[in-house]
Tab-separated table of C-alpha atoms in Angstrom:
chain	number	residue	atom	x	y	z
K	1	MET	CA	8.436	-7.575	20.515
K	2	ARG	CA	7.397	-7.184	16.876
K	3	VAL	CA	4.289	-5.049	16.390
K	4	ARG	CA	4.585	-4.157	12.718
K	5	GLY	CA	5.368	-5.878	9.422
K	6	THR	CA	3.670	-9.106	8.367
K	7	PRO	CA	0.546	-9.651	10.511
K	8	PRO	CA	0.728	-12.722	12.748
K	9	ALA	CA	-2.840	-13.673	11.753
K	10	ARG	CA	-4.639	-13.069	8.466
K	11	THR	CA	-7.526	-15.527	8.650
K	12	PRO	CA	-9.994	-16.472	11.406
K	13	GLY	CA	-8.302	-19.870	11.620
K	14	GLU	CA	-4.870	-18.329	12.153
K	15	LEU	CA	-6.329	-15.984	14.764
K	16	ALA	CA	-7.910	-18.935	16.610
K	17	SER	CA	-4.532	-20.727	16.725
K	18	LEU	CA	-2.882	-17.570	18.026
K	19	LEU	CA	-5.525	-17.109	20.726
K	20	ARG	CA	-5.176	-20.715	21.842
K	21	ALA	CA	-1.434	-20.145	22.214
K	22	ALA	CA	-2.292	-17.060	24.303
K	23	ARG	CA	-4.437	-19.284	26.602
K	24	LEU	CA	-7.898	-18.079	25.600
K	25	SER	CA	-10.619	-20.502	26.672
K	26	GLU	CA	-12.906	-22.390	24.313
K	27	ARG	CA	-15.746	-20.107	25.457
K	28	GLY	CA	-13.632	-17.144	24.430
K	29	LEU	CA	-12.811	-18.719	21.078
K	30	ARG	CA	-16.493	-19.363	20.345
K	31	ALA	CA	-17.347	-15.802	21.313
K	32	THR	CA	-14.589	-14.532	19.020
K	33	ALA	CA	-15.995	-16.503	16.093
K	34	VAL	CA	-19.434	-14.966	16.618
K	35	TRP	CA	-17.972	-11.475	17.107
K	36	LEU	CA	-16.163	-11.681	13.784
K	37	VAL	CA	-19.352	-12.271	11.787
K	38	SER	CA	-21.647	-9.905	13.683
K	39	GLY	CA	-22.187	-6.183	13.968
K	40	ARG	CA	-20.009	-4.073	11.710
K	41	ARG	CA	-17.830	-6.981	10.641
K	42	GLU	CA	-20.113	-8.457	7.973
K	43	SER	CA	-17.919	-7.620	4.971
K	44	ASP	CA	-14.880	-9.785	4.205
K	45	HIS	CA	-12.594	-6.740	4.073
K	46	THR	CA	-13.699	-5.412	7.470
K	47	ARG	CA	-13.514	-8.859	9.059
K	48	ALA	CA	-9.969	-9.358	7.754
K	49	ALA	CA	-8.902	-6.015	9.248
K	50	TYR	CA	-10.282	-7.005	12.672
K	51	VAL	CA	-8.541	-10.380	12.459
K	52	ARG	CA	-5.206	-8.657	11.817
K	53	ASP	CA	-5.662	-6.103	14.599
K	54	VAL	CA	-6.674	-8.616	17.266
K	55	GLY	CA	-3.911	-10.911	16.021
K	56	TRP	CA	-1.269	-8.283	16.736
K	57	TRP	CA	-2.491	-7.952	20.325
K	58	ALA	CA	-2.714	-11.723	20.857
K	59	ALA	CA	0.839	-12.194	19.562
K	60	TRP	CA	2.080	-9.408	21.807
K	61	CYS	CA	0.388	-10.998	24.833
K	62	ALA	CA	1.896	-14.401	24.045
K	63	ALA	CA	5.385	-12.909	23.723
K	64	ALA	CA	4.989	-10.840	26.911
K	65	GLY	CA	3.550	-13.722	28.930
K	66	VAL	CA	0.246	-11.895	29.408
K	67	ASP	CA	-2.947	-13.904	29.925
K	68	VAL	CA	-5.082	-12.682	27.035
K	69	ALA	CA	-8.282	-13.639	28.904
K	70	ASP	CA	-7.359	-11.643	32.021
K	71	PRO	CA	-4.756	-9.008	31.132
K	72	PRO	CA	-3.890	-6.224	33.594
K	73	THR	CA	-4.685	-2.666	32.524
K	74	ALA	CA	-0.962	-1.923	32.557
K	75	ALA	CA	-0.538	-4.399	29.692
K	76	ALA	CA	-2.822	-2.293	27.503
K	77	ASP	CA	-0.790	0.818	28.326
K	78	LEU	CA	2.490	-0.958	27.574
K	79	TYR	CA	1.112	-2.274	24.275
K	80	MET	CA	0.027	1.197	23.151
K	81	ALA	CA	3.403	2.627	24.190
K	82	GLU	CA	5.145	0.008	22.086
K	83	LEU	CA	2.943	0.808	19.079
K	84	VAL	CA	3.915	4.456	19.416
K	85	ALA	CA	7.610	3.639	19.900
K	86	CYS	CA	7.787	1.583	16.708
K	87	GLY	CA	6.625	4.567	14.656
K	88	LEU	CA	3.121	3.511	13.643
K	89	ALA	CA	0.788	6.281	12.526
K	90	ARG	CA	-1.603	7.461	15.212
K	91	SER	CA	-4.537	6.522	13.007
K	92	THR	CA	-3.194	2.954	12.764
K	93	ILE	CA	-2.695	2.778	16.519
K	94	GLY	CA	-6.194	4.115	17.098
K	95	ARG	CA	-7.673	1.515	14.757
K	96	ARG	CA	-5.790	-1.368	16.376
K	97	VAL	CA	-6.782	-0.338	19.886
K	98	ALA	CA	-10.414	0.237	18.891
K	99	ALA	CA	-10.592	-3.239	17.329
K	100	VAL	CA	-9.156	-4.984	20.373
K	101	SER	CA	-11.344	-2.957	22.736
K	102	SER	CA	-14.446	-3.925	20.737
K	103	TRP	CA	-13.385	-7.567	20.901
K	104	TYR	CA	-12.916	-7.447	24.670
K	105	THR	CA	-16.268	-5.728	25.180
K	106	TYR	CA	-17.920	-8.654	23.410
K	107	LEU	CA	-15.852	-11.265	25.256
K	108	VAL	CA	-16.710	-9.766	28.646
K	109	ARG	CA	-20.404	-9.862	27.749
K	110	GLU	CA	-20.096	-13.531	26.760
K	111	GLN	CA	-17.964	-14.378	29.824
K	112	GLY	CA	-14.944	-15.172	27.676
K	113	ALA	CA	-12.742	-12.562	29.369
K	114	ALA	CA	-12.649	-11.008	32.826
K	115	ALA	CA	-12.458	-7.337	31.791
K	116	ASN	CA	-11.567	-4.973	28.958
K	117	PRO	CA	-8.044	-3.660	29.722
K	118	PHE	CA	-8.484	-0.851	27.183
K	119	ASP	CA	-11.620	0.474	28.852
K	120	GLY	CA	-10.780	4.005	30.018
K	121	ALA	CA	-7.216	3.846	28.671
K	122	GLU	CA	-5.668	7.053	27.334
K	123	ARG	CA	-5.520	6.417	23.608
K	124	PRO	CA	-3.253	8.392	21.264
K	125	ARG	CA	-4.876	11.594	20.085
K	126	LEU	CA	-5.649	11.437	16.377
K	127	ASP	CA	-4.386	14.147	14.061
K	128	ASN	CA	-7.530	15.445	12.367
K	129	ALA	CA	-5.711	18.289	10.662
K	130	ALA	CA	-4.860	16.499	7.445
K	131	SER	CA	-4.818	13.149	5.707
K	132	ALA	CA	-1.389	11.539	5.353
K	133	THR	CA	-2.310	10.015	1.981
K	134	ARG	CA	-0.603	11.610	-1.016
K	135	GLY	CA	-3.211	12.396	-3.610
K	136	LEU	CA	-3.114	13.112	-7.324
K	137	SER	CA	-3.652	16.405	-9.095
K	138	ARG	CA	-6.464	16.790	-11.609
K	139	ALA	CA	-3.922	16.588	-14.434
K	140	GLN	CA	-2.441	13.395	-12.975
K	141	VAL	CA	-5.860	11.734	-12.666
K	142	THR	CA	-6.569	12.658	-16.289
K	143	ALA	CA	-3.210	11.226	-17.360
K	144	VAL	CA	-3.751	7.974	-15.433
K	145	LEU	CA	-7.218	7.419	-16.904
K	146	ALA	CA	-6.054	8.334	-20.414
K	147	HIS	CA	-3.135	5.913	-20.172
K	148	ALA	CA	-5.444	3.154	-18.958
K	149	ALA	CA	-7.882	3.782	-21.810
K	150	GLU	CA	-5.135	3.490	-24.434
K	151	HIS	CA	-2.732	0.921	-23.017
K	152	GLU	CA	-4.578	-1.191	-20.428
K	153	SER	CA	-7.434	-3.668	-20.488
K	154	ALA	CA	-11.067	-2.593	-20.470
K	155	ARG	CA	-11.342	-4.108	-16.974
K	156	THR	CA	-8.525	-1.936	-15.659
K	157	HIS	CA	-9.945	1.215	-17.238
K	158	ALA	CA	-13.378	0.526	-15.746
K	159	LEU	CA	-11.960	-0.248	-12.307
K	160	LEU	CA	-9.911	2.953	-12.191
K	161	TRP	CA	-12.885	5.028	-13.300
K	162	LEU	CA	-15.126	3.564	-10.595
K	163	MET	CA	-12.412	4.011	-7.959
K	164	PHE	CA	-12.326	7.709	-8.744
K	165	ALA	CA	-15.970	8.406	-9.613
K	166	THR	CA	-17.383	6.727	-6.493
K	167	ALA	CA	-14.452	7.483	-4.152
K	168	GLY	CA	-15.040	3.872	-3.179
K	169	ARG	CA	-12.786	1.799	-0.989
K	170	ILE	CA	-11.029	-0.906	-2.957
K	171	GLY	CA	-12.595	-3.679	-0.869
K	172	SER	CA	-16.056	-2.404	-1.749
K	173	LEU	CA	-15.286	-2.263	-5.455
K	174	LEU	CA	-13.664	-5.684	-5.654
K	175	SER	CA	-16.698	-7.231	-3.948
K	176	ALA	CA	-19.191	-5.377	-6.197
K	177	ARG	CA	-21.612	-7.522	-8.171
K	178	ILE	CA	-23.094	-7.077	-11.628
K	179	GLU	CA	-26.646	-7.360	-10.314
K	180	HIS	CA	-25.976	-4.277	-8.166
K	181	LEU	CA	-25.787	-2.082	-11.279
K	182	GLY	CA	-29.009	-0.340	-12.205
K	183	GLN	CA	-30.952	2.904	-12.509
K	184	ASP	CA	-32.563	5.205	-9.974
K	185	ARG	CA	-34.663	8.208	-11.089
K	186	GLY	CA	-32.757	8.481	-14.339
K	187	HIS	CA	-29.330	7.985	-12.797
K	188	GLN	CA	-27.051	5.076	-13.591
K	189	VAL	CA	-26.093	3.673	-10.193
K	190	ILE	CA	-24.149	0.961	-8.426
K	191	ASP	CA	-24.820	-0.329	-4.910
K	192	LEU	CA	-21.630	-1.028	-2.958
K	193	THR	CA	-21.095	-2.644	0.421
K	194	VAL	CA	-19.336	0.042	2.427
K	195	LYS	CA	-17.621	0.273	5.794
K	196	GLY	CA	-19.794	-1.283	8.463
K	197	GLY	CA	-21.357	-3.802	6.079
K	198	THR	CA	-24.156	-1.492	4.897
K	199	LYS	CA	-25.158	-0.821	1.287
K	200	LYS	CA	-24.678	2.622	-0.275
K	201	ARG	CA	-25.885	3.779	-3.680
K	202	PHE	CA	-23.449	5.680	-5.923
K	203	ALA	CA	-24.097	7.531	-9.141
K	204	VAL	CA	-22.033	6.306	-12.097
K	205	PRO	CA	-21.196	9.267	-14.386
K	206	PRO	CA	-21.214	8.825	-18.197
K	207	ALA	CA	-17.440	8.449	-18.623
K	208	ALA	CA	-17.283	5.721	-15.959
K	209	LEU	CA	-20.387	4.074	-17.383
K	210	HIS	CA	-18.846	4.018	-20.869
K	211	ALA	CA	-15.698	2.311	-19.524
K	212	LEU	CA	-17.830	-0.158	-17.598
K	213	ALA	CA	-20.033	-0.932	-20.619
K	214	ARG	CA	-16.963	-1.638	-22.760
K	215	TYR	CA	-15.629	-4.025	-20.144
K	216	LEU	CA	-18.933	-5.882	-19.736
K	217	THR	CA	-19.295	-6.126	-23.520
K	218	GLU	CA	-15.940	-7.901	-23.652
K	219	ARG	CA	-17.242	-10.310	-21.015
K	220	GLY	CA	-20.359	-11.045	-23.058
K	221	HIS	CA	-22.814	-9.068	-20.897
K	222	PRO	CA	-23.025	-11.386	-17.876
K	223	GLU	CA	-26.127	-10.841	-15.757
K	224	SER	CA	-24.773	-11.794	-12.351
K	225	GLY	CA	-21.627	-12.497	-10.404
K	226	LEU	CA	-18.674	-10.420	-9.313
K	227	LEU	CA	-18.149	-7.299	-11.390
K	228	PHE	CA	-14.351	-7.474	-11.549
K	229	VAL	CA	-12.841	-10.902	-12.133
K	230	THR	CA	-9.769	-12.503	-13.650
K	231	ARG	CA	-9.799	-14.147	-17.075
K	232	THR	CA	-10.652	-17.421	-15.330
K	233	GLY	CA	-13.546	-15.861	-13.423
K	234	ARG	CA	-11.855	-15.608	-10.032
K	235	ALA	CA	-12.096	-12.569	-7.752
K	236	LEU	CA	-9.390	-9.930	-7.959
K	237	GLY	CA	-7.308	-9.456	-4.824
K	238	GLN	CA	-6.286	-6.242	-3.150
K	239	PRO	CA	-2.523	-6.901	-3.541
K	240	TYR	CA	-3.132	-7.057	-7.300
K	241	ALA	CA	-4.925	-3.698	-7.171
K	242	TRP	CA	-2.022	-2.088	-5.288
K	243	LYS	CA	0.510	-3.272	-7.868
K	244	LEU	CA	-1.790	-2.273	-10.714
K	245	VAL	CA	-2.346	1.340	-9.673
K	246	ASN	CA	1.351	1.909	-8.995
K	247	ARG	CA	2.413	0.456	-12.325
K	248	ILE	CA	-0.072	2.617	-14.231
K	249	ALA	CA	0.790	5.701	-12.171
K	250	ARG	CA	4.497	5.327	-12.990
K	251	ALA	CA	3.702	4.847	-16.669
K	252	SER	CA	1.595	8.031	-16.526
K	253	GLY	CA	4.387	10.157	-15.067
K	254	VAL	CA	3.439	10.041	-11.373
K	255	THR	CA	6.695	9.908	-9.425
K	256	HIS	CA	5.456	9.070	-5.916
K	257	ALA	CA	4.033	5.768	-4.711
K	258	ILE	CA	0.249	5.569	-4.511
K	259	SER	CA	-2.382	3.093	-3.369
K	260	PRO	CA	-5.987	2.360	-4.325
K	261	HIS	CA	-6.978	4.721	-1.497
K	262	THR	CA	-5.245	7.512	-3.413
K	263	PHE	CA	-8.167	7.624	-5.857
K	264	ARG	CA	-10.660	7.968	-3.003
K	265	HIS	CA	-8.525	10.657	-1.395
K	266	THR	CA	-8.158	12.518	-4.680
K	267	ALA	CA	-11.871	12.452	-5.493
K	268	ILE	CA	-12.796	13.833	-2.064
K	269	THR	CA	-10.097	16.503	-2.173
K	270	ILE	CA	-11.067	17.689	-5.667
K	271	ALA	CA	-14.736	17.849	-4.684
K	272	LEU	CA	-13.885	20.030	-1.676
K	273	SER	CA	-11.507	22.286	-3.601
K	274	ASP	CA	-14.181	22.726	-6.275
K	275	GLY	CA	-16.428	24.293	-3.650
K	276	LYS	CA	-18.847	21.439	-3.033
K	277	PRO	CA	-20.510	21.873	0.410
K	278	LEU	CA	-18.897	19.906	3.201
K	279	HIS	CA	-22.080	17.972	4.020
K	280	VAL	CA	-22.463	16.931	0.365
K	281	VAL	CA	-18.883	15.633	0.194
K	282	GLN	CA	-19.293	13.980	3.590
K	283	ASP	CA	-22.306	12.034	2.314
K	284	PHE	CA	-20.442	11.174	-0.906
K	285	ALA	CA	-17.461	9.843	1.067
K	286	GLY	CA	-19.640	8.052	3.625
K	287	HIS	CA	-17.946	9.679	6.603
K	288	ALA	CA	-19.842	9.595	9.897
K	289	ASP	CA	-17.926	12.620	11.187
K	290	PRO	CA	-17.441	15.809	9.119
K	291	ARG	CA	-14.017	16.231	10.715
K	292	THR	CA	-12.903	13.139	8.827
K	293	THR	CA	-13.964	14.766	5.553
K	294	ARG	CA	-12.124	17.964	6.403
K	295	ARG	CA	-8.878	16.028	6.744
K	296	TYR	CA	-8.961	15.655	2.971
K	297	ASP	CA	-9.215	19.381	2.357
K	298	ARG	CA	-5.513	20.035	2.082
K	299	ALA	CA	-6.031	23.554	0.729
K	300	ARG	CA	-8.337	24.797	3.473
K	301	ASN	CA	-5.502	26.712	5.162
K	302	SER	CA	-4.393	28.282	1.882
K	303	LEU	CA	-3.460	31.942	2.087
K	304	ASP	CA	-5.445	32.505	-1.097
K	305	ARG	CA	-8.607	31.559	0.775
K	306	SER	CA	-7.856	33.373	4.001
K	307	PRO	CA	-10.814	35.483	5.200
K	308	ALA	CA	-8.388	38.003	6.704
K	309	TYR	CA	-8.432	40.152	3.581
K	310	GLU	CA	-12.204	40.417	3.407
K	311	LEU	CA	-12.494	41.030	7.151
K	312	ALA	CA	-9.970	43.850	7.016
K	313	ALA	CA	-11.703	45.410	4.029
K	314	LEU	CA	-14.987	45.500	5.933
K	315	ILE	CA	-13.663	47.589	8.807
K	316	ALA	CA	-10.681	49.516	7.466
K	317	PRO	CA	-10.575	52.153	4.677
K	318	GLN	CA	-8.687	51.249	1.537
K	319	PRO	CA	-5.222	52.835	1.392
K	320	THR	CA	-4.880	55.710	-1.044
């Protein structure tokens, strides 16, 4: 059964059709609709991710002949085993299982499902040692931004600067609004909707602010609306952002494929390698768990930073 590739559901409507095919009751469908717009699923980006993850499970159940409203616990174990077997990253598997488990918890409460088959299941252990994302070096970030300033539109230059300066997720930046720009105690700031649907305030450094001001000047200084839009005023999509960053990266001499998340990864990694305290970088990144932040610190096991030398020097005489 296919568990990777093009998601079987990308919209709430497609998910509803999939769940009907998997024999979910109308009570369950109504509960699903409420679940998708409540709790931590308020942002469009987060909601779309939950739709995809539940859609994968619903499609698997339909193909396996499993009643999605009353699945046996063995079905959850078989599903996770299949996710592992197809080579998905453990973080992806963990996210998919967490989404479906959250959905079932809500359905059980609303009497739309008999039980949560993932409750108590042995989920794949996440690798917290390092992030799998390939970042950029400081020189590469400089080259990308310089290329964008000289050869790309003011919108592109401003978007790239904000991606790096705020370490913001691309969904947050593409949903940012002009009226969320402002000042706070002398700082230029922007309020972004972050993971979980909450608002977080980010400082906008002078270089990013200059790029942003140039872009807004070209637009005639609009006072409201989406910050990043097409020439016709429509919202930019994430697929466009993926193609954009890769095209500019290649033109700037970066030889490996990147994603919008690469800029977030790079900003966090550079902040850690520059000696910023872990709790400061954790707050900057918006991570609930400091272990998540540490995954970005690729150099933390560097021999150059090993405390072994200093420890030995404290207890052993220097060789003559």
